Amino acid sequence: MSMRTTFRALPALMRVGFAEALAYRAELLVWVLSTTMPFIMMALWTAVARDAPVGTYGQAGFVGYFLATFVVRQLTGAWAAWQINYEVRQGTLAMRLLRPISPLWTYATENLGAVPMRVMVAVPVAVISVLLVGPQAVPQHWWGWPLLLVSLLGGWLITFLANVCIGTMALYMESSQKVMNVWLVLFFVFSGYMFPVAITPPWMHSLGNWLPFRYQIGLPVEVMTGVHSLPETLKLIGWQWLWALVLGAFSLALWRRGLRRFAAYGG
């Protein structure tokens, strides 16, 4: 199928993805409940900052940061790695390959189709953040809002494409689940999900700038809470989209090469 035809089919695929998210809303709720780690970290770090700020973060700063982290996590999440790994092992990937559109597009639209329902969870938390912390919980400048949307899209792209890369490894090995576990450990350390990147040691901060994890969560949160100036924000978003391009090229090459090794047998 040509790219033009694929793009014409995207609205229908998005509607299917939304219908699936609506049908499996209980499963989606379980996923949301599994991403409440920012609330736990908020309680921990506000207790630590009770007597004195930690870096530039006082108690109110940590509240705003971790509520923003929860919001960003809802809007940039993806689960394609588990889908691809399961379908390769079960052989059901063959059914997707019979369709006249690349499975990568259907994985993407299935993930994006759940965004409206996740927005319904994220918006109340953002409102609560504004009520607790004040206007500094959201972008203070006009340019912050469009750049927040760009950074959220970039964060989702990195998360989704990394999922595709790891899920595709199931075509080369027995299971890619352990690779995903390693990725998640690095994600928790370097992404800003457990603590703000700004309070990490200098060596860890510098290393994190070169890795993709910060651009999944930390950067959109920093744009949302207005940590950086406009030039610094543009520079970081440039790095974010460079990572998205690199992962996009790598995942596509890995996928095409891996499909040559795929074989499914049915009865």
CSV table of C-alpha atoms in Angstrom, one decimal:
chain,number,residue,atom,x,y,z
A,1,MET,CA,0.0,0.0,0.0
A,2,SER,CA,1.4,3.4,-0.9
A,3,MET,CA,2.0,6.1,1.7
A,4,ARG,CA,-0.8,8.2,0.3
A,5,THR,CA,-3.3,5.3,0.7
A,6,THR,CA,-1.9,4.6,4.2
A,7,PHE,CA,-2.4,8.2,5.3
A,8,ARG,CA,-6.0,8.1,3.9
A,9,ALA,CA,-6.6,5.0,6.1
A,10,LEU,CA,-5.2,6.5,9.3
A,11,PRO,CA,-8.5,8.2,10.4
A,12,ALA,CA,-10.3,4.8,10.2
A,13,LEU,CA,-7.4,3.1,12.0
A,14,MET,CA,-7.6,5.8,14.8
A,15,ARG,CA,-11.3,5.2,15.2
A,16,VAL,CA,-10.7,1.4,15.5
A,17,GLY,CA,-7.9,2.1,18.1
A,18,PHE,CA,-10.3,4.3,20.1
A,19,ALA,CA,-13.1,1.7,19.9
A,20,GLU,CA,-10.6,-0.9,21.2
A,21,ALA,CA,-9.5,1.3,24.1
A,22,LEU,CA,-13.2,1.9,24.9
A,23,ALA,CA,-14.0,-1.8,24.8
A,24,TYR,CA,-11.0,-2.6,27.1
A,25,ARG,CA,-11.4,0.4,29.4
A,26,ALA,CA,-11.0,-1.8,32.5
A,27,GLU,CA,-7.6,-2.9,31.3
A,28,LEU,CA,-6.7,0.7,30.6
A,29,LEU,CA,-7.7,1.6,34.1
A,30,VAL,CA,-5.4,-1.1,35.5
A,31,TRP,CA,-2.6,0.4,33.3
A,32,VAL,CA,-3.3,3.9,34.7
A,33,LEU,CA,-3.2,2.5,38.3
A,34,SER,CA,0.2,0.9,37.5
A,35,THR,CA,1.6,4.3,36.7
A,36,THR,CA,1.0,6.0,40.0
A,37,MET,CA,4.7,5.8,41.0
A,38,PRO,CA,4.9,9.7,40.7
A,39,PHE,CA,2.5,10.0,43.6
A,40,ILE,CA,4.7,7.8,45.8
A,41,MET,CA,7.8,9.7,44.8
A,42,MET,CA,6.0,13.0,45.5
A,43,ALA,CA,5.3,12.0,49.1
A,44,LEU,CA,8.9,10.8,49.5
A,45,TRP,CA,10.6,13.9,48.1
A,46,THR,CA,8.3,16.5,49.7
A,47,ALA,CA,9.2,14.8,53.1
A,48,VAL,CA,12.9,15.1,52.2
A,49,ALA,CA,12.4,18.8,51.3
A,50,ARG,CA,10.5,19.6,54.5
A,51,ASP,CA,13.4,21.3,56.2
A,52,ALA,CA,15.4,22.6,53.2
A,53,PRO,CA,15.0,22.6,49.4
A,54,VAL,CA,16.8,19.9,47.4
A,55,GLY,CA,18.6,21.7,44.7
A,56,THR,CA,16.1,24.2,43.2
A,57,TYR,CA,13.1,22.1,44.4
A,58,GLY,CA,11.1,22.9,47.6
A,59,GLN,CA,8.0,21.0,48.7
A,60,ALA,CA,5.7,22.9,46.2
A,61,GLY,CA,8.3,22.4,43.4
A,62,PHE,CA,8.2,18.6,44.0
A,63,VAL,CA,4.4,18.6,44.1
A,64,GLY,CA,4.2,20.4,40.7
A,65,TYR,CA,7.0,18.2,39.2
A,66,PHE,CA,5.5,14.8,40.1
A,67,LEU,CA,1.9,15.8,39.2
A,68,ALA,CA,3.3,16.9,35.8
A,69,THR,CA,5.2,13.6,35.6
A,70,PHE,CA,2.0,11.6,36.1
A,71,VAL,CA,0.3,13.7,33.3
A,72,VAL,CA,3.1,13.3,30.9
A,73,ARG,CA,3.3,9.5,31.6
A,74,GLN,CA,-0.3,9.1,30.6
A,75,LEU,CA,0.2,11.0,27.3
A,76,THR,CA,3.4,9.4,26.2
A,77,GLY,CA,2.9,5.8,27.2
A,78,ALA,CA,3.1,2.9,24.6
A,79,TRP,CA,3.0,-0.9,24.9
A,80,ALA,CA,4.0,-2.1,21.4
A,81,ALA,CA,7.0,-4.1,22.8
A,82,TRP,CA,4.7,-6.4,24.7
A,83,GLN,CA,2.3,-6.7,21.7
A,84,ILE,CA,4.9,-7.5,19.2
A,85,ASN,CA,6.8,-9.9,21.5
A,86,TYR,CA,3.5,-11.8,22.2
A,87,GLU,CA,2.3,-11.9,18.6
A,88,VAL,CA,5.7,-13.1,17.3
A,89,ARG,CA,5.8,-15.9,19.8
A,90,GLN,CA,2.2,-16.9,19.2
A,91,GLY,CA,2.4,-16.6,15.4
A,92,THR,CA,-0.5,-14.2,15.3
A,93,LEU,CA,1.7,-11.6,13.7
A,94,ALA,CA,0.9,-13.5,10.5
A,95,MET,CA,-2.7,-12.2,10.5
A,96,ARG,CA,-1.5,-8.6,10.7
A,97,LEU,CA,1.0,-9.2,7.8
A,98,LEU,CA,-1.9,-10.4,5.6
A,99,ARG,CA,-3.5,-6.9,5.8
A,100,PRO,CA,-2.6,-4.3,3.1
A,101,ILE,CA,-1.0,-2.0,5.6
A,102,SER,CA,2.1,-2.3,7.7
A,103,PRO,CA,1.6,-3.6,11.2
A,104,LEU,CA,3.7,-0.8,12.5
A,105,TRP,CA,0.9,1.7,11.6
A,106,THR,CA,-1.7,-0.4,13.3
A,107,TYR,CA,0.4,-0.7,16.5
A,108,ALA,CA,0.8,3.1,16.4
A,109,THR,CA,-2.9,3.9,15.9
A,110,GLU,CA,-3.9,1.4,18.6
A,111,ASN,CA,-1.6,3.1,21.0
A,112,LEU,CA,-2.7,6.6,20.0
A,113,GLY,CA,-6.4,5.6,20.0
A,114,ALA,CA,-6.2,5.3,23.8
A,115,VAL,CA,-5.0,8.9,24.2
A,116,PRO,CA,-8.5,10.5,24.5
A,117,MET,CA,-9.3,8.3,27.4
A,118,ARG,CA,-5.9,8.9,29.0
A,119,VAL,CA,-6.5,12.7,28.6
A,120,MET,CA,-9.6,12.2,30.7
A,121,VAL,CA,-7.3,11.0,33.5
A,122,ALA,CA,-4.5,13.5,32.9
A,123,VAL,CA,-6.6,16.7,32.8
A,124,PRO,CA,-8.0,16.5,36.3
A,125,VAL,CA,-4.6,15.9,37.7
A,126,ALA,CA,-3.2,19.0,35.8
A,127,VAL,CA,-6.1,21.1,37.2
A,128,ILE,CA,-5.3,19.8,40.8
A,129,SER,CA,-1.6,20.7,40.2
A,130,VAL,CA,-2.6,24.3,39.3
A,131,LEU,CA,-4.8,24.6,42.4
A,132,LEU,CA,-2.1,23.3,44.7
A,133,VAL,CA,1.0,24.9,43.1
A,134,GLY,CA,-0.3,27.9,41.2
A,135,PRO,CA,0.2,29.1,37.6
A,136,GLN,CA,3.8,27.8,37.6
A,137,ALA,CA,2.4,24.3,37.3
A,138,VAL,CA,1.8,25.0,33.6
A,139,PRO,CA,3.7,27.0,30.9
A,140,GLN,CA,4.1,30.7,31.8
A,141,HIS,CA,4.9,32.0,28.3
A,142,TRP,CA,2.8,31.7,25.1
A,143,TRP,CA,5.6,29.7,23.4
A,144,GLY,CA,5.5,27.1,26.2
A,145,TRP,CA,2.1,25.7,25.1
A,146,PRO,CA,3.0,24.7,21.5
A,147,LEU,CA,6.4,23.5,22.6
A,148,LEU,CA,4.8,21.4,25.2
A,149,LEU,CA,2.7,19.7,22.5
A,150,VAL,CA,5.8,19.2,20.4
A,151,SER,CA,7.8,17.7,23.3
A,152,LEU,CA,4.8,15.4,24.2
A,153,LEU,CA,4.7,14.1,20.7
A,154,GLY,CA,8.5,13.7,20.6
A,155,GLY,CA,8.3,11.8,24.0
A,156,TRP,CA,5.6,9.5,22.7
A,157,LEU,CA,7.5,8.9,19.4
A,158,ILE,CA,10.7,7.9,21.3
A,159,THR,CA,8.7,5.6,23.7
A,160,PHE,CA,6.8,4.0,20.8
A,161,LEU,CA,9.8,3.5,18.5
A,162,ALA,CA,11.9,2.1,21.4
A,163,ASN,CA,9.1,-0.3,22.0
A,164,VAL,CA,9.1,-1.3,18.3
A,165,CYS,CA,12.8,-1.9,18.4
A,166,ILE,CA,12.7,-4.1,21.5
A,167,GLY,CA,9.5,-5.9,20.4
A,168,THR,CA,11.1,-6.7,17.0
A,169,MET,CA,14.0,-8.4,18.8
A,170,ALA,CA,11.6,-11.2,19.4
A,171,LEU,CA,12.2,-12.1,15.7
A,172,TYR,CA,15.9,-12.6,16.5
A,173,MET,CA,15.7,-14.3,19.9
A,174,GLU,CA,13.3,-16.5,21.9
A,175,SER,CA,11.8,-13.5,23.8
A,176,SER,CA,12.5,-9.8,24.0
A,177,GLN,CA,10.9,-9.4,27.4
A,178,LYS,CA,14.3,-9.4,29.3
A,179,VAL,CA,15.6,-6.6,27.0
A,180,MET,CA,12.5,-4.6,27.9
A,181,ASN,CA,13.2,-5.1,31.6
A,182,VAL,CA,16.7,-3.7,31.1
A,183,TRP,CA,15.3,-0.8,29.2
A,184,LEU,CA,12.8,-0.1,32.0
A,185,VAL,CA,15.5,-0.1,34.6
A,186,LEU,CA,17.5,2.5,32.7
A,187,PHE,CA,14.3,4.5,32.1
A,188,PHE,CA,13.6,4.7,35.8
A,189,VAL,CA,17.1,5.9,36.5
A,190,PHE,CA,17.6,8.5,33.7
A,191,SER,CA,14.2,9.6,32.6
A,192,GLY,CA,13.3,11.9,35.5
A,193,TYR,CA,10.4,9.6,36.4
A,194,MET,CA,11.6,8.9,39.9
A,195,PHE,CA,13.4,12.2,40.6
A,196,PRO,CA,14.1,15.4,38.7
A,197,VAL,CA,17.1,15.3,36.4
A,198,ALA,CA,18.2,18.6,37.8
A,199,ILE,CA,19.0,17.1,41.2
A,200,THR,CA,21.2,14.3,39.9
A,201,PRO,CA,25.0,14.4,40.2
A,202,PRO,CA,26.7,16.3,37.3
A,203,TRP,CA,28.2,13.1,35.7
A,204,MET,CA,24.7,11.5,35.7
A,205,HIS,CA,23.1,14.7,34.4
A,206,SER,CA,25.6,14.8,31.5
A,207,LEU,CA,25.2,11.1,30.7
A,208,GLY,CA,21.4,11.5,30.7
A,209,ASN,CA,21.6,14.3,28.2
A,210,TRP,CA,23.1,11.8,25.7
A,211,LEU,CA,20.6,9.0,26.3
A,212,PRO,CA,17.0,8.9,25.0
A,213,PHE,CA,15.3,8.4,28.4
A,214,ARG,CA,15.2,12.0,29.6
A,215,TYR,CA,13.4,13.0,26.4
A,216,GLN,CA,10.6,10.5,27.1
A,217,ILE,CA,9.4,12.1,30.4
A,218,GLY,CA,11.9,14.6,31.9
A,219,LEU,CA,11.9,17.1,29.0
A,220,PRO,CA,8.1,17.4,28.6
A,221,VAL,CA,7.8,17.8,32.3
A,222,GLU,CA,10.4,20.5,32.3
A,223,VAL,CA,8.6,22.3,29.4
A,224,MET,CA,5.3,22.0,31.3
A,225,THR,CA,6.7,23.5,34.5
A,226,GLY,CA,8.7,26.2,32.7
A,227,VAL,CA,12.2,25.2,33.9
A,228,HIS,CA,14.1,26.3,30.8
A,229,SER,CA,14.4,29.5,28.7
A,230,LEU,CA,13.2,29.5,25.1
A,231,PRO,CA,16.7,28.9,23.5
A,232,GLU,CA,17.4,26.0,26.0
A,233,THR,CA,14.0,24.5,25.4
A,234,LEU,CA,14.5,24.6,21.6
A,235,LYS,CA,17.9,23.0,21.9
A,236,LEU,CA,16.6,20.1,24.1
A,237,ILE,CA,13.6,19.6,21.7
A,238,GLY,CA,16.1,19.4,18.8
A,239,TRP,CA,18.0,16.6,20.7
A,240,GLN,CA,14.6,14.9,21.4
A,241,TRP,CA,13.6,14.8,17.7
A,242,LEU,CA,17.0,13.7,16.7
A,243,TRP,CA,16.6,10.7,18.9
A,244,ALA,CA,13.1,10.1,17.4
A,245,LEU,CA,14.6,10.1,13.9
A,246,VAL,CA,17.5,7.7,14.9
A,247,LEU,CA,15.1,5.3,16.6
A,248,GLY,CA,12.7,5.6,13.6
A,249,ALA,CA,15.4,4.6,11.1
A,250,PHE,CA,16.8,1.9,13.3
A,251,SER,CA,13.4,0.3,14.1
A,252,LEU,CA,12.4,0.3,10.4
A,253,ALA,CA,15.6,-1.4,9.4
A,254,LEU,CA,15.3,-3.9,12.3
A,255,TRP,CA,11.7,-4.7,11.5
A,256,ARG,CA,12.3,-5.3,7.7
A,257,ARG,CA,15.3,-7.5,8.4
A,258,GLY,CA,13.5,-9.4,11.1
A,259,LEU,CA,10.5,-10.2,9.0
A,260,ARG,CA,12.7,-12.3,6.8
A,261,ARG,CA,13.2,-14.6,9.7
A,262,PHE,CA,9.5,-14.8,10.7
A,263,ALA,CA,7.7,-18.1,10.2
A,264,ALA,CA,4.2,-19.0,11.6
A,265,TYR,CA,2.5,-22.4,11.4
A,266,GLY,CA,-1.2,-22.9,11.9
A,267,GLY,CA,-3.5,-25.8,12.1
